């Protein structure tokens, strides 16, 4: 295991027992993610990308194989609060204001009152929601809610950010904007980000590494190291390099489907 | 408020109309007997003759007596204005310390209602927490709670009163226990549902924070359960009042709304019975309205309204 690797998965298998027999959500997954990587997991539904993320977060238990997060098991990493998790839906608590929602992990982790305030202000500024701290979630648009949920995951300053299709339910314009913001945030904070998506442009635009997955059984069919520079204006999506990588992702996805 | 004014007036007017219409046939035989005694000519003559006649027919044959059916001293069914007058007389015109004051009796019943409601709500919440957090309680408590509600309260109330009396407890406490017996159940059912209402994502989120189950209770499960709790409290408070009144019946209590009902039925004071009933209904409506108000304030504060 190299010095810089944050996540190491070796011969990982995960099988769900269902009424219709076992479902192989993950089959022989091997992957190394280094510190500071922005890794996207892309693939059709049922390919195990969300399951892999949940296994990293110790929300699912692998059937066999090992995962190490900072050299620890996922459950130890969870107990050390090593990661922030952003769900598909914002999942803000409706009875808490935006600031209150961001404070939630800080309260649970026992930060002092003044530290809670300082961190809440800081991450609210980071996601540009400082004027909405006293609003309730239902008073905000979907995109703003999702930004608040990202702020909540950032508040306790975990090195690792796990994001499960955070922008999946948003329209394209809002999505572009949030992608830009997320990239900027990642560059500024030097976090390692695992990002699940089913949008090819989103994956190519954001990532330093793209993991293409295919279903039944869920497995990795291609890992693409992106040659794009860290500095990425939205226009980069029209450049030949970008289109070339997108092409390779598309081929990887098609190859995965070929087995059906 | 203004929008609901006319529908409410309309429904009340409808109910009053039905009530007044029912008073005439219900009381006609009594009214005719009284009229005959006072020298009026009644068709047919003699109470015995009239006994098996249909009330409607008697009304048609003796239209002069309709007026009398609204003014009997001990009518079978008192007219609304008689009940209203009695209600007014026994609340406004009597000192509230008087045994003839409905406010006095209402307070007696209210105090055991509130005590019982507090006990029942507390017990209900504790049982619900036990059911949600403890597997053994989850499997075992609910059948007992349901069974407890299938026992007619009228059957068990006298036993509760007698048992407590034998250990020297009298007054509002045994009645409060009956209130609690009726009111804990809706709270258990509502709170179990409410404490289990957070969705999986909210629970997973706390797991990623490595939150303790205490934190999960205070920060997620309890706030999520509030709307369910208030729905249960509204049912619970009305049940508590019924429990307190029922608790006053079997022992021949001399104080409380139940005692008013009882003494009214001993002496055939139907107007007194109806005014006590109406008083109890108004009290229940007020209590439910108060809980609605607390609900509005609480949920508003929580940003959930």
Tab-separated table of N, CA and C in Angstrom, chain B residues 112-197:
chain	number	residue	atom	x	y	z
B	112	UNK	N	-58.950	15.725	37.715
B	112	UNK	CA	-58.502	14.335	37.543
B	112	UNK	C	-58.232	14.015	36.077
B	113	UNK	N	-58.943	14.693	35.169
B	113	UNK	CA	-58.658	14.505	33.747
B	113	UNK	C	-57.216	14.888	33.433
B	114	UNK	N	-56.812	16.056	33.918
B	114	UNK	CA	-55.469	16.559	33.591
B	114	UNK	C	-54.386	15.703	34.229
B	115	UNK	N	-54.628	15.306	35.497
B	115	UNK	CA	-53.645	14.449	36.159
B	115	UNK	C	-53.521	13.123	35.406
B	116	UNK	N	-54.675	12.544	35.069
B	116	UNK	CA	-54.678	11.266	34.351
B	116	UNK	C	-54.048	11.391	32.983
B	117	UNK	N	-54.318	12.513	32.322
B	117	UNK	CA	-53.749	12.754	30.995
B	117	UNK	C	-52.222	12.832	31.078
B	118	UNK	N	-51.744	13.523	32.110
B	118	UNK	CA	-50.287	13.639	32.274
B	118	UNK	C	-49.670	12.262	32.532
B	119	UNK	N	-50.308	11.476	33.421
B	119	UNK	CA	-49.786	10.134	33.703
B	119	UNK	C	-49.838	9.274	32.442
B	120	UNK	N	-50.985	9.304	31.757
B	120	UNK	CA	-51.174	8.474	30.566
B	120	UNK	C	-50.203	8.841	29.460
B	121	UNK	N	-50.008	10.152	29.246
B	121	UNK	CA	-49.089	10.590	28.194
B	121	UNK	C	-47.668	10.173	28.531
B	122	UNK	N	-47.270	10.383	29.791
B	122	UNK	CA	-45.918	9.996	30.204
B	122	UNK	C	-45.697	8.508	30.032
B	123	UNK	N	-46.671	7.714	30.506
B	123	UNK	CA	-46.571	6.265	30.388
B	123	UNK	C	-46.530	5.851	28.919
B	124	UNK	N	-47.400	6.483	28.117
B	124	UNK	CA	-47.464	6.149	26.689
B	124	UNK	C	-46.142	6.415	25.997
B	125	UNK	N	-45.534	7.564	26.296
B	125	UNK	CA	-44.263	7.907	25.652
B	125	UNK	C	-43.170	6.928	26.087
B	126	UNK	N	-43.136	6.621	27.394
B	126	UNK	CA	-42.118	5.679	27.878
B	126	UNK	C	-42.273	4.302	27.231
B	127	UNK	N	-43.524	3.830	27.162
B	127	UNK	CA	-43.762	2.520	26.540
B	127	UNK	C	-43.336	2.551	25.072
B	128	UNK	N	-43.656	3.661	24.380
B	128	UNK	CA	-43.300	3.758	22.959
B	128	UNK	C	-41.786	3.727	22.786
B	129	UNK	N	-41.064	4.430	23.645
B	129	UNK	CA	-39.597	4.418	23.567
B	129	UNK	C	-39.085	2.990	23.797
B	130	UNK	N	-39.676	2.320	24.788
B	130	UNK	CA	-39.298	0.931	25.056
B	130	UNK	C	-39.546	0.043	23.847
B	131	UNK	N	-40.706	0.222	23.221
B	131	UNK	CA	-41.057	-0.616	22.067
B	131	UNK	C	-40.091	-0.373	20.914
B	132	UNK	N	-39.716	0.896	20.704
B	132	UNK	CA	-38.856	1.219	19.561
B	132	UNK	C	-37.411	0.781	19.810
B	133	UNK	N	-36.951	0.862	21.060
B	133	UNK	CA	-35.537	0.582	21.321
B	133	UNK	C	-35.260	-0.816	21.865
B	134	UNK	N	-36.292	-1.508	22.332
B	134	UNK	CA	-36.049	-2.804	22.950
B	134	UNK	C	-36.849	-3.876	22.227
B	135	UNK	N	-36.135	-4.877	21.723
B	135	UNK	CA	-36.787	-5.891	20.897
B	135	UNK	C	-37.811	-6.706	21.690
B	136	UNK	N	-37.445	-7.035	22.936
B	136	UNK	CA	-38.372	-7.820	23.753
B	136	UNK	C	-39.673	-7.063	23.979
B	137	UNK	N	-39.561	-5.752	24.253
B	137	UNK	CA	-40.772	-4.951	24.451
B	137	UNK	C	-41.540	-4.803	23.149
B	138	UNK	N	-40.800	-4.700	22.034
B	138	UNK	CA	-41.435	-4.583	20.731
B	138	UNK	C	-42.356	-5.780	20.491
B	139	UNK	N	-41.874	-6.972	20.876
B	139	UNK	CA	-42.660	-8.174	20.631
B	139	UNK	C	-43.789	-8.348	21.644
B	140	UNK	N	-43.633	-7.794	22.849
B	140	UNK	CA	-44.558	-8.182	23.918
B	140	UNK	C	-45.562	-7.115	24.345
B	141	UNK	N	-45.206	-5.841	24.265
B	141	UNK	CA	-46.063	-4.828	24.903
B	141	UNK	C	-47.363	-4.578	24.136
B	142	UNK	N	-47.249	-4.484	22.808
B	142	UNK	CA	-48.409	-4.052	22.024
B	142	UNK	C	-49.652	-4.939	22.204
B	143	UNK	N	-49.495	-6.284	22.189
B	143	UNK	CA	-50.700	-7.105	22.402
B	143	UNK	C	-51.387	-6.797	23.727
B	144	UNK	N	-50.580	-6.559	24.782
B	144	UNK	CA	-51.159	-6.240	26.086
B	144	UNK	C	-51.864	-4.892	26.049
B	145	UNK	N	-51.227	-3.934	25.382
B	145	UNK	CA	-51.837	-2.608	25.299
B	145	UNK	C	-53.179	-2.694	24.580
B	146	UNK	N	-53.212	-3.480	23.498
B	146	UNK	CA	-54.463	-3.623	22.749
B	146	UNK	C	-55.500	-4.336	23.608
B	147	UNK	N	-55.060	-5.416	24.294
B	147	UNK	CA	-55.984	-6.159	25.148
B	147	UNK	C	-56.574	-5.249	26.225
B	148	UNK	N	-55.727	-4.351	26.767
B	148	UNK	CA	-56.212	-3.477	27.838
B	148	UNK	C	-57.363	-2.604	27.355
B	149	UNK	N	-57.357	-2.294	26.068
B	149	UNK	CA	-58.396	-1.393	25.561
B	149	UNK	C	-59.677	-2.139	25.179
B	150	UNK	N	-59.594	-3.477	25.150
B	150	UNK	CA	-60.813	-4.216	24.804
B	150	UNK	C	-61.684	-4.457	26.030
B	151	UNK	N	-61.111	-4.238	27.235
B	151	UNK	CA	-61.913	-4.383	28.451
B	151	UNK	C	-62.796	-3.149	28.575
B	152	UNK	N	-64.119	-3.340	28.721
B	152	UNK	CA	-64.985	-2.162	28.863
B	152	UNK	C	-64.569	-1.367	30.104
B	153	UNK	N	-64.389	-0.084	29.934
B	153	UNK	CA	-63.919	0.737	31.044
B	153	UNK	C	-64.937	0.732	32.185
B	154	UNK	N	-66.227	0.584	31.828
B	154	UNK	CA	-67.266	0.553	32.863
B	154	UNK	C	-67.100	-0.653	33.779
B	155	UNK	N	-66.521	-1.750	33.225
B	155	UNK	CA	-66.352	-2.955	34.030
B	155	UNK	C	-65.172	-2.822	34.977
B	156	UNK	N	-64.131	-2.148	34.507
B	156	UNK	CA	-62.901	-2.140	35.302
B	156	UNK	C	-62.821	-0.927	36.238
B	157	UNK	N	-63.581	0.143	35.889
B	157	UNK	CA	-63.511	1.365	36.697
B	157	UNK	C	-63.862	1.129	38.171
B	158	UNK	N	-64.977	0.426	38.470
B	158	UNK	CA	-65.304	0.237	39.898
B	158	UNK	C	-64.207	-0.516	40.637
B	159	UNK	N	-63.584	-1.492	39.956
B	159	UNK	CA	-62.528	-2.270	40.628
B	159	UNK	C	-61.331	-1.380	40.953
B	160	UNK	N	-60.977	-0.524	40.020
B	160	UNK	CA	-59.854	0.381	40.278
B	160	UNK	C	-60.161	1.270	41.478
B	161	UNK	N	-61.383	1.830	41.483
B	161	UNK	CA	-61.780	2.712	42.593
B	161	UNK	C	-61.705	1.956	43.924
B	162	UNK	N	-62.254	0.731	43.917
B	162	UNK	CA	-62.303	-0.057	45.160
B	162	UNK	C	-60.887	-0.422	45.629
B	163	UNK	N	-60.059	-0.873	44.684
B	163	UNK	CA	-58.690	-1.279	45.044
B	163	UNK	C	-57.928	-0.104	45.650
B	164	UNK	N	-58.012	1.055	44.996
B	164	UNK	CA	-57.280	2.209	45.537
B	164	UNK	C	-57.849	2.670	46.863
B	165	UNK	N	-59.169	2.573	46.961
B	165	UNK	CA	-59.823	2.970	48.200
B	165	UNK	C	-59.331	2.114	49.368
B	166	UNK	N	-59.135	0.810	49.091
B	166	UNK	CA	-58.734	-0.095	50.168
B	166	UNK	C	-57.311	0.182	50.643
B	167	UNK	N	-56.492	0.826	49.795
B	167	UNK	CA	-55.164	1.207	50.288
B	167	UNK	C	-55.144	2.675	50.709
B	168	UNK	N	-56.318	3.247	50.856
B	168	UNK	CA	-56.413	4.575	51.448
B	168	UNK	C	-56.317	5.722	50.446
B	169	UNK	N	-56.343	5.392	49.142
B	169	UNK	CA	-56.281	6.477	48.157
B	169	UNK	C	-57.680	6.807	47.658
B	170	UNK	N	-58.074	8.070	47.859
B	170	UNK	CA	-59.395	8.497	47.414
B	170	UNK	C	-59.256	9.790	46.630
B	171	UNK	N	-60.403	10.300	46.199
B	171	UNK	CA	-60.381	11.616	45.539
B	171	UNK	C	-59.980	11.508	44.090
B	172	UNK	N	-59.108	12.432	43.662
B	172	UNK	CA	-58.873	12.514	42.225
B	172	UNK	C	-57.925	11.425	41.731
B	173	UNK	N	-57.117	10.821	42.595
B	173	UNK	CA	-56.089	9.912	42.088
B	173	UNK	C	-56.644	8.654	41.412
B	174	UNK	N	-57.575	7.937	42.068
B	174	UNK	CA	-58.126	6.750	41.382
B	174	UNK	C	-58.805	7.106	40.058
B	175	UNK	N	-59.498	8.247	40.036
B	175	UNK	CA	-60.142	8.672	38.785
B	175	UNK	C	-59.091	8.983	37.728
B	176	UNK	N	-57.982	9.595	38.162
B	176	UNK	CA	-56.906	9.923	37.230
B	176	UNK	C	-56.316	8.649	36.632
B	177	UNK	N	-56.270	7.579	37.440
B	177	UNK	CA	-55.740	6.313	36.924
B	177	UNK	C	-56.630	5.791	35.793
B	178	UNK	N	-57.947	5.941	35.967
B	178	UNK	CA	-58.861	5.506	34.902
B	178	UNK	C	-58.645	6.360	33.648
B	179	UNK	N	-58.470	7.658	33.847
B	179	UNK	CA	-58.161	8.542	32.717
B	179	UNK	C	-56.877	8.102	32.027
B	180	UNK	N	-55.869	7.805	32.836
B	180	UNK	CA	-54.579	7.398	32.270
B	180	UNK	C	-54.718	6.092	31.502
B	181	UNK	N	-55.553	5.199	32.038
B	181	UNK	CA	-55.791	3.898	31.415
B	181	UNK	C	-56.334	4.072	29.996
B	182	UNK	N	-57.188	5.065	29.831
B	182	UNK	CA	-57.770	5.287	28.499
B	182	UNK	C	-56.854	6.103	27.598
B	183	UNK	N	-56.046	7.003	28.178
B	183	UNK	CA	-55.318	7.942	27.324
B	183	UNK	C	-53.927	7.464	26.946
B	184	UNK	N	-53.388	6.448	27.638
B	184	UNK	CA	-52.018	6.048	27.267
B	184	UNK	C	-51.984	5.369	25.907
B	185	UNK	N	-53.088	4.710	25.550
B	185	UNK	CA	-53.069	3.877	24.355
B	185	UNK	C	-52.847	4.661	23.052
B	186	UNK	N	-53.653	5.693	22.799
B	186	UNK	CA	-53.381	6.442	21.559
B	186	UNK	C	-51.980	7.039	21.538
B	187	UNK	N	-51.449	7.391	22.715
B	187	UNK	CA	-50.096	7.958	22.750
B	187	UNK	C	-49.060	6.888	22.382
B	188	UNK	N	-49.241	5.673	22.897
B	188	UNK	CA	-48.312	4.593	22.537
B	188	UNK	C	-48.330	4.380	21.028
B	189	UNK	N	-49.524	4.216	20.476
B	189	UNK	CA	-49.638	3.907	19.047
B	189	UNK	C	-49.026	5.035	18.206
B	190	UNK	N	-49.387	6.285	18.549
B	190	UNK	CA	-48.880	7.416	17.764
B	190	UNK	C	-47.372	7.585	17.902
B	191	UNK	N	-46.871	7.423	19.125
B	191	UNK	CA	-45.435	7.659	19.340
B	191	UNK	C	-44.587	6.554	18.722
B	192	UNK	N	-45.056	5.314	18.752
B	192	UNK	CA	-44.295	4.238	18.103
B	192	UNK	C	-44.161	4.561	16.619
B	193	UNK	N	-45.283	4.942	16.040
B	193	UNK	CA	-45.277	5.313	14.617
B	193	UNK	C	-44.360	6.521	14.391
B	194	UNK	N	-44.465	7.505	15.276
B	194	UNK	CA	-43.685	8.724	15.107
B	194	UNK	C	-42.187	8.498	15.290
B	195	UNK	N	-41.826	7.712	16.310
B	195	UNK	CA	-40.397	7.468	16.557
B	195	UNK	C	-39.780	6.632	15.441
B	196	UNK	N	-40.647	5.886	14.740
B	196	UNK	CA	-40.138	5.088	13.616
B	196	UNK	C	-40.277	5.814	12.291
B	197	UNK	N	-40.725	7.068	12.299
B	197	UNK	CA	-41.005	7.747	11.034
B	197	UNK	C	-39.771	8.266	10.285
